[in-house]
Short mmCIF file of C-alpha atoms in Angstrom, two decimals:
data_model
loop_
_atom_site.label_atom_id
_atom_site.label_comp_id
_atom_site.label_asym_id
_atom_site.label_seq_id
_atom_site.Cartn_x
_atom_site.Cartn_y
_atom_site.Cartn_z
CA MET A 1 18.06 -7.69 22.14
CA ASN A 2 14.32 -7.08 21.77
CA ARG A 3 14.68 -4.70 18.81
CA GLY A 4 12.70 -5.76 15.77
CA VAL A 5 14.84 -6.66 12.74
CA VAL A 6 13.88 -7.11 9.08
CA LYS A 7 16.67 -9.03 7.33
CA THR A 8 16.26 -9.77 3.63
CA ASP A 9 17.97 -12.74 2.01
CA CYS A 10 20.49 -10.43 0.26
CA ALA A 11 21.59 -8.73 3.51
CA THR A 12 24.87 -9.46 5.30
CA ALA A 13 24.88 -9.46 9.12
CA ARG A 14 28.12 -8.93 11.04
CA VAL A 15 29.44 -8.70 14.60
CA PRO A 16 32.98 -7.28 14.23
CA GLU A 17 33.96 -8.01 17.83
CA LEU A 18 33.70 -11.76 17.17
CA ASP A 19 34.73 -11.58 13.51
CA PHE A 20 31.33 -13.19 12.88
CA GLU A 21 29.41 -12.83 9.61
CA ILE A 22 26.21 -14.24 8.12
CA PRO A 23 26.82 -13.94 4.33
CA ALA A 24 24.22 -12.70 1.87
CA PHE A 25 21.91 -15.35 0.38
CA SER A 26 22.96 -17.90 3.02
CA GLN A 27 19.58 -17.58 4.81
CA LYS A 28 16.02 -16.78 3.84
CA GLY A 29 14.71 -13.33 4.72
CA ALA A 30 13.25 -13.04 8.21
CA LEU A 31 11.16 -10.72 10.39
CA THR A 32 12.57 -11.30 13.86
CA THR A 33 14.50 -9.64 16.70
CA LEU A 34 18.20 -9.19 17.32
CA GLU A 35 18.01 -12.08 19.79
CA GLY A 36 16.25 -14.16 17.14
CA ILE A 37 19.12 -13.57 14.66
CA LEU A 38 21.64 -14.85 17.22
CA ASP A 39 19.39 -17.83 18.09
CA ARG A 40 19.19 -18.73 14.40
CA ALA A 41 23.00 -18.58 14.05
CA ILE A 42 23.53 -20.69 17.19
CA ALA A 43 21.03 -23.30 15.99
CA GLY A 44 22.78 -23.51 12.61
CA LEU A 45 26.21 -24.04 14.21
CA GLU A 46 24.90 -26.63 16.69
CA GLN A 47 23.10 -28.65 14.01
CA ASP A 48 26.10 -30.79 12.90
CA GLN A 49 28.09 -30.70 16.14
CA PRO A 50 27.35 -34.34 17.17
CA ASP A 51 28.89 -35.64 13.91
CA ARG A 52 31.85 -33.26 14.15
CA ARG A 53 32.69 -34.44 17.67
CA LYS A 54 33.04 -37.97 16.25
CA THR A 55 35.10 -37.07 13.17
CA ASP A 56 37.07 -33.96 14.16
CA THR A 57 37.12 -33.15 17.87
CA GLU A 58 39.44 -30.15 17.44
CA VAL A 59 37.15 -28.32 15.02
CA ALA A 60 34.09 -29.26 17.11
CA GLY A 61 35.78 -27.81 20.19
CA LYS A 62 36.50 -24.52 18.44
CA ILE A 63 32.89 -24.30 17.25
CA ASP A 64 31.63 -25.02 20.78
CA GLU A 65 33.84 -22.20 22.03
CA PHE A 66 32.44 -19.83 19.41
CA ILE A 67 28.86 -20.89 20.23
CA SER A 68 29.48 -20.01 23.88
CA LYS A 69 30.64 -16.54 22.76
CA LEU A 70 27.44 -16.08 20.75
CA LYS A 71 25.40 -17.10 23.80
CA GLY A 72 27.39 -14.52 25.77
CA LEU A 73 26.22 -11.88 23.28
CA LYS A 74 22.62 -12.97 23.88
CA GLU A 75 23.10 -12.34 27.60
CA VAL A 76 24.79 -9.00 26.75
CA GLU A 77 27.83 -9.87 28.86
CA SER A 78 29.66 -7.07 27.00
CA ASP A 79 28.82 -4.35 24.48
CA PHE A 80 28.99 -5.32 20.82
CA THR A 81 28.21 -3.87 17.39
CA PHE A 82 25.61 -5.39 15.07
CA ILE A 83 25.94 -4.38 11.39
CA LEU A 84 23.26 -5.12 8.80
CA ASP A 85 24.46 -4.36 5.25
CA ASP A 86 21.76 -4.64 2.58
CA PRO A 87 22.51 -3.44 -1.00
CA SER A 88 18.78 -3.65 -1.80
CA GLY A 89 17.99 -1.15 0.98
CA ASN A 90 15.11 -3.28 2.28
CA SER A 91 16.46 -4.34 5.68
CA PHE A 92 15.61 -2.56 8.92
CA VAL A 93 16.51 -2.37 12.60
CA GLU A 94 13.86 -0.94 14.95
CA ASN A 95 14.34 2.37 16.73
CA PRO A 96 12.52 1.84 20.07
CA HIS A 97 12.63 5.59 20.76
CA ALA A 98 10.94 6.64 17.49
CA PRO A 99 10.20 9.35 16.48
CA GLN A 100 13.10 10.57 18.66
CA LYS A 101 16.67 9.88 17.56
CA ASP A 102 18.34 6.69 18.77
CA ASN A 103 21.98 7.45 19.64
CA ALA A 104 22.86 3.74 19.52
CA LEU A 105 21.54 3.31 15.97
CA GLU A 106 23.23 4.64 12.83
CA VAL A 107 21.74 4.31 9.33
CA THR A 108 23.99 4.95 6.31
CA HIS A 109 22.77 5.08 2.71
CA TYR A 110 25.19 4.39 -0.15
CA ARG A 111 25.21 3.87 -3.89
CA ARG A 112 25.29 0.25 -5.02
CA THR A 113 28.34 -0.92 -6.93
CA ALA A 114 27.97 -2.53 -10.35
CA GLN A 115 28.75 -5.91 -8.77
CA GLN A 116 26.02 -5.47 -6.16
CA ALA A 117 23.51 -4.40 -8.80
CA ALA A 118 24.36 -7.47 -10.90
CA LEU A 119 24.02 -9.70 -7.83
CA LEU A 120 20.54 -8.30 -7.26
CA GLY A 121 19.59 -8.76 -10.91
CA ILE A 122 19.30 -5.03 -11.57
CA GLU A 123 20.25 -3.76 -15.02
CA ALA A 124 23.04 -1.19 -14.97
CA GLU A 125 21.38 1.02 -17.57
CA ALA A 126 17.65 1.56 -17.81
CA SER A 127 16.24 1.69 -21.31
CA GLU A 128 15.17 5.13 -22.50
CA VAL A 129 11.56 5.63 -23.49
CA ASP A 130 10.73 8.23 -26.12
CA SER A 131 7.50 9.91 -25.02
CA ALA A 132 7.70 13.19 -26.94
CA ASP A 133 4.73 12.47 -29.23
CA SER A 134 2.64 10.26 -26.95
CA ALA A 135 1.50 12.67 -24.20
CA ASP A 136 -1.82 13.50 -25.86
CA ASP A 137 -2.60 9.84 -26.52
CA LEU A 138 -1.84 8.84 -22.91
CA LYS A 139 -4.51 11.21 -21.57
CA ASN A 140 -7.28 9.15 -23.15
CA GLU A 141 -5.77 5.68 -23.02
CA VAL A 142 -5.42 3.03 -20.31
CA LEU A 143 -2.04 1.39 -20.74
CA GLN A 144 -1.18 -2.11 -19.55
CA PHE A 145 2.16 -3.72 -18.81
CA SER A 146 2.96 -7.21 -17.59
CA THR A 147 4.12 -7.76 -14.01
CA ASN A 148 3.92 -10.30 -11.20
CA CYS A 149 1.56 -10.23 -8.23
CA PRO A 150 3.40 -8.94 -5.10
CA GLU A 151 1.51 -11.50 -2.98
CA CYS A 152 1.52 -14.79 -4.91
CA ASN A 153 3.98 -13.94 -7.75
CA ALA A 154 1.48 -15.07 -10.39
CA PRO A 155 1.69 -13.31 -13.80
CA THR A 156 -0.75 -10.42 -14.01
CA SER A 157 -0.97 -6.94 -15.53
CA THR A 158 -0.95 -3.38 -14.19
CA ASN A 159 -3.24 -0.70 -15.61
CA MET A 160 -1.88 2.85 -15.90
CA LYS A 161 -3.85 6.03 -16.66
CA LEU A 162 -3.15 9.77 -16.73
CA VAL A 163 -5.79 11.68 -14.73
CA GLN A 164 -6.26 15.45 -14.47
CA ILE A 165 -7.15 16.54 -10.91
CA PRO A 166 -9.32 19.73 -10.98
CA HIS A 167 -7.51 22.87 -9.76
CA PHE A 168 -4.25 20.90 -9.47
CA LYS A 169 -2.25 18.89 -12.03
CA GLU A 170 -1.96 15.58 -13.86
CA VAL A 171 -1.17 12.40 -11.94
CA ILE A 172 -0.51 8.82 -13.02
CA ILE A 173 -2.70 6.16 -11.36
CA MET A 174 -1.50 2.56 -11.49
CA ALA A 175 -3.71 -0.33 -10.37
CA THR A 176 -3.06 -4.09 -10.20
CA ASN A 177 -5.73 -6.77 -9.73
CA CYS A 178 -4.50 -10.38 -9.44
CA ASP A 179 -6.98 -12.96 -10.76
CA ALA A 180 -5.09 -15.79 -9.05
CA CYS A 181 -5.26 -14.65 -5.41
CA GLY A 182 -7.53 -11.58 -5.57
CA HIS A 183 -4.88 -9.16 -4.28
CA ARG A 184 -5.48 -5.55 -5.28
CA THR A 185 -3.13 -2.62 -5.08
CA ASN A 186 -2.98 0.93 -6.43
CA GLU A 187 -0.37 3.65 -6.49
CA VAL A 188 -0.27 7.28 -7.58
CA LYS A 189 2.70 9.08 -9.13
CA SER A 190 2.98 12.76 -9.94
CA GLY A 191 2.69 13.44 -13.66
CA GLY A 192 4.84 16.59 -13.48
CA ALA A 193 8.18 17.80 -12.23
CA ILE A 194 9.12 18.63 -8.65
CA GLU A 195 7.74 22.09 -7.83
CA PRO A 196 10.13 25.02 -7.16
CA LEU A 197 8.64 25.38 -3.65
CA GLY A 198 7.50 22.88 -1.04
CA THR A 199 3.84 22.76 0.03
CA LYS A 200 2.36 22.56 3.50
CA ILE A 201 -1.41 21.98 3.60
CA THR A 202 -3.26 22.29 6.92
CA LEU A 203 -6.91 21.24 7.24
CA HIS A 204 -8.99 21.81 10.37
CA VAL A 205 -11.16 18.69 10.47
CA THR A 206 -14.45 19.78 12.02
CA GLY A 207 -16.92 17.03 11.14
CA PRO A 208 -17.73 13.89 9.14
CA GLU A 209 -18.41 15.98 6.02
CA ASP A 210 -14.66 16.56 5.72
CA MET A 211 -14.15 12.81 5.22
CA THR A 212 -15.35 13.07 1.59
CA ARG A 213 -12.64 15.54 0.54
CA ASP A 214 -10.38 14.22 -2.22
CA ILE A 215 -6.74 13.94 -1.21
CA LEU A 216 -3.58 13.25 -3.20
CA LYS A 217 -0.70 12.13 -1.03
CA SER A 218 2.53 11.78 -3.01
CA GLU A 219 5.30 9.38 -1.99
CA THR A 220 7.34 12.39 -0.76
CA CYS A 221 4.61 13.68 1.57
CA LYS A 222 4.59 13.54 5.37
CA VAL A 223 1.26 13.37 7.22
CA GLN A 224 0.91 14.87 10.70
CA ILE A 225 -1.90 15.01 13.27
CA PRO A 226 -0.53 17.25 16.07
CA GLU A 227 -3.37 16.47 18.50
CA LEU A 228 -2.41 12.77 18.41
CA GLU A 229 1.36 13.48 18.26
CA PHE A 230 1.37 11.41 15.07
CA GLU A 231 3.64 11.69 12.04
CA LEU A 232 3.70 9.44 8.97
CA GLY A 233 7.06 9.71 7.22
CA MET A 234 7.91 10.07 3.54
CA GLY A 235 7.42 6.87 1.58
CA ALA A 236 4.98 5.30 4.06
CA LEU A 237 1.79 4.07 2.30
CA GLY A 238 3.33 5.25 -1.02
CA GLY A 239 1.42 7.62 -3.26
CA LYS A 240 -2.38 7.63 -2.91
CA PHE A 241 -5.34 9.39 -4.51
CA THR A 242 -8.26 8.79 -2.19
CA THR A 243 -10.57 10.59 0.25
CA LEU A 244 -9.64 11.85 3.71
CA GLU A 245 -11.60 8.95 5.20
CA GLY A 246 -9.71 6.51 2.97
CA LEU A 247 -6.35 7.93 4.08
CA LEU A 248 -7.26 7.66 7.77
CA LYS A 249 -8.48 4.08 7.24
CA ASP A 250 -5.18 3.21 5.55
CA ILE A 251 -3.25 4.72 8.48
CA GLN A 252 -5.42 2.77 10.93
CA SER A 253 -4.80 -0.46 9.01
CA LEU A 254 -1.05 0.26 8.90
CA VAL A 255 -0.97 0.73 12.69
CA GLU A 256 -3.05 -2.37 13.45
CA LYS A 257 -0.89 -4.61 11.23
CA ASN A 258 2.40 -3.36 12.67
CA PRO A 259 4.52 -6.57 12.81
CA PHE A 260 6.56 -5.31 15.77
CA THR A 261 3.51 -5.58 18.05
CA LEU A 262 3.29 -9.32 17.34
CA GLY A 263 5.37 -12.37 18.27
CA ASP A 264 8.44 -12.36 20.47
CA GLY A 265 9.10 -8.66 19.85
CA SER A 266 5.75 -7.44 21.19
CA CYS A 267 5.14 -5.57 24.42
CA PRO A 268 1.64 -5.33 26.00
CA ASP A 269 1.96 -1.60 26.73
CA LYS A 270 3.05 -0.86 23.14
CA ALA A 271 0.13 -2.85 21.72
CA GLU A 272 -2.32 -1.01 24.01
CA LYS A 273 -0.99 2.39 22.90
CA LEU A 274 -1.45 1.48 19.24
CA SER A 275 -4.95 0.17 19.97
CA ALA A 276 -5.86 3.45 21.70
CA PHE A 277 -4.45 5.37 18.74
CA GLY A 278 -6.66 3.33 16.37
CA ARG A 279 -9.74 4.19 18.46
CA LYS A 280 -8.91 7.91 18.23
CA LEU A 281 -8.60 7.66 14.44
CA GLN A 282 -12.05 6.08 14.33
CA GLN A 283 -13.41 8.97 16.41
CA ILE A 284 -12.00 11.42 13.85
CA VAL A 285 -13.69 9.50 11.00
CA GLU A 286 -17.00 9.59 12.88
CA GLY A 287 -16.69 13.33 13.57
CA GLN A 288 -16.33 12.95 17.34
CA MET A 289 -12.89 14.60 17.49
CA LYS A 290 -11.70 17.84 15.89
CA VAL A 291 -8.07 17.77 14.80
CA HIS A 292 -5.67 19.40 12.35
CA LEU A 293 -4.39 17.29 9.46
CA ILE A 294 -1.09 18.49 7.95
CA LEU A 295 0.30 17.39 4.57
CA ASP A 296 3.94 18.51 4.31
CA ASP A 297 5.34 17.77 0.86
CA PRO A 298 8.76 19.28 0.04
CA ALA A 299 8.25 18.25 -3.61
CA GLY A 300 4.98 20.22 -3.79
CA ASN A 301 3.07 17.36 -5.44
CA SER A 302 0.33 16.74 -2.83
CA TYR A 303 -3.21 18.10 -2.87
CA LEU A 304 -6.26 18.40 -0.62
CA GLN A 305 -9.62 19.33 -2.11
CA ASN A 306 -11.02 22.80 -1.53
CA VAL A 307 -14.76 22.19 -1.36
CA TYR A 308 -15.41 25.92 -1.83
CA ALA A 309 -13.26 26.22 -5.00
CA PRO A 310 -12.66 28.63 -6.63
CA GLU A 311 -13.43 30.56 -3.42
CA GLU A 312 -11.20 30.27 -0.34
CA ASP A 313 -11.83 27.45 2.12
CA PRO A 314 -11.99 28.81 5.71
CA GLU A 315 -10.74 25.49 7.17
CA LEU A 316 -7.92 24.96 4.65
CA ARG A 317 -4.55 26.70 4.63
CA VAL A 318 -1.93 26.18 1.92
CA GLU A 319 1.63 27.46 2.50
CA ARG A 320 4.53 27.52 0.05
CA TYR A 321 8.05 27.41 1.43
CA GLU A 322 11.68 27.24 0.37
CA ARG A 323 13.12 23.76 0.82
CA LEU A 324 16.04 23.26 3.19
CA PHE A 325 19.33 21.81 1.95
CA GLU A 326 18.53 18.56 3.80
CA GLN A 327 15.15 18.29 2.04
CA ASN A 328 16.76 18.85 -1.38
CA GLU A 329 19.34 16.21 -0.48
CA GLU A 330 16.59 13.74 0.42
CA LEU A 331 14.86 14.42 -2.91
CA GLY A 332 18.16 14.06 -4.78
CA LEU A 333 18.07 17.63 -6.11
CA ASN A 334 21.43 18.88 -4.87
CA ASP A 335 23.31 16.72 -7.38
CA ILE A 336 21.11 17.63 -10.36
CA LYS A 337 22.58 20.18 -12.78
CA THR A 338 19.89 22.00 -14.78
CA GLU A 339 21.77 25.12 -15.94
CA GLY A 340 24.85 25.94 -17.99
CA TYR A 341 24.75 22.95 -20.33
CA GLU A 342 25.27 25.09 -23.45
CA ALA A 343 28.34 26.77 -21.94
CA ASP A 344 29.78 23.40 -20.86
CA PHE A 345 29.18 21.97 -24.33
CA SER A 346 30.86 24.96 -26.04
CA SER A 347 33.91 24.73 -23.80
CA HIS A 348 34.32 21.02 -24.63
CA GLN A 349 34.07 21.81 -28.34
#
């Protein structure tokens, strides 16, 4: 009951054992716990009960009976199943055993139907952009497109620029600066295709001078620090082009602002562990702790600066490896057909 839950407004929550459902768009999105979801449902059902008892005692009695069943779930009088179905993919139920597997928790990903996409306001077909003759112009031009601030929703613009990283490849840097609230954000996308092989980069961090190394972390890259038993999964922090110090500061900020260490879902021992982890990260930044930093990118689009380039860096090791089937599945490559189109076309003719 103490598991953290992120429920967006387009998510549907169900308890099959009670034939109970909270429909999509019937509540505002919430960051709460499983107990908090049940409390919110109980409060909503109890709200009009005094008037119902005066006008329709039979219906009021049935609702009282159902409320008592919901309260029984809160006390975990029997096992039950909680299902959170979110077509936007933005809802979440905490795994208290992370990074180990939680046998009680099952996450299933599925393709949205056309009706779900329309309900979310997503266009079924994205418009195609012809960029065959514009690649050279993009290298020397800062493009702008209109958007809304992710914090205050005020109209603003995002700047986009192609940048060539020395000894690596082109990347796309996008930056947004909101004049209304001052919020700033930046994101990096790879400017090329997914590499044939995955890349694993290992750096032995020996001192504060390593903090100035440039680093490109793509959105498909995992970050590991074995000495701290730490792993940052794919998608976390998004794509970034920064320094090693900047990446560690972002990780430290992400840990300190973890919402599941606050409010009714927080535990003192969990908060203390995260605080101790933050202090160790600061020691790495200050050069007081030697660790190994590992960038594992199955797409091969991440980069860590070799300060001795073009010579070999004694503290840096770059490995290329064949992706596993599961990694190709996660990148969506198993369903992509890149060969035999001419033969298929001829057979259809």
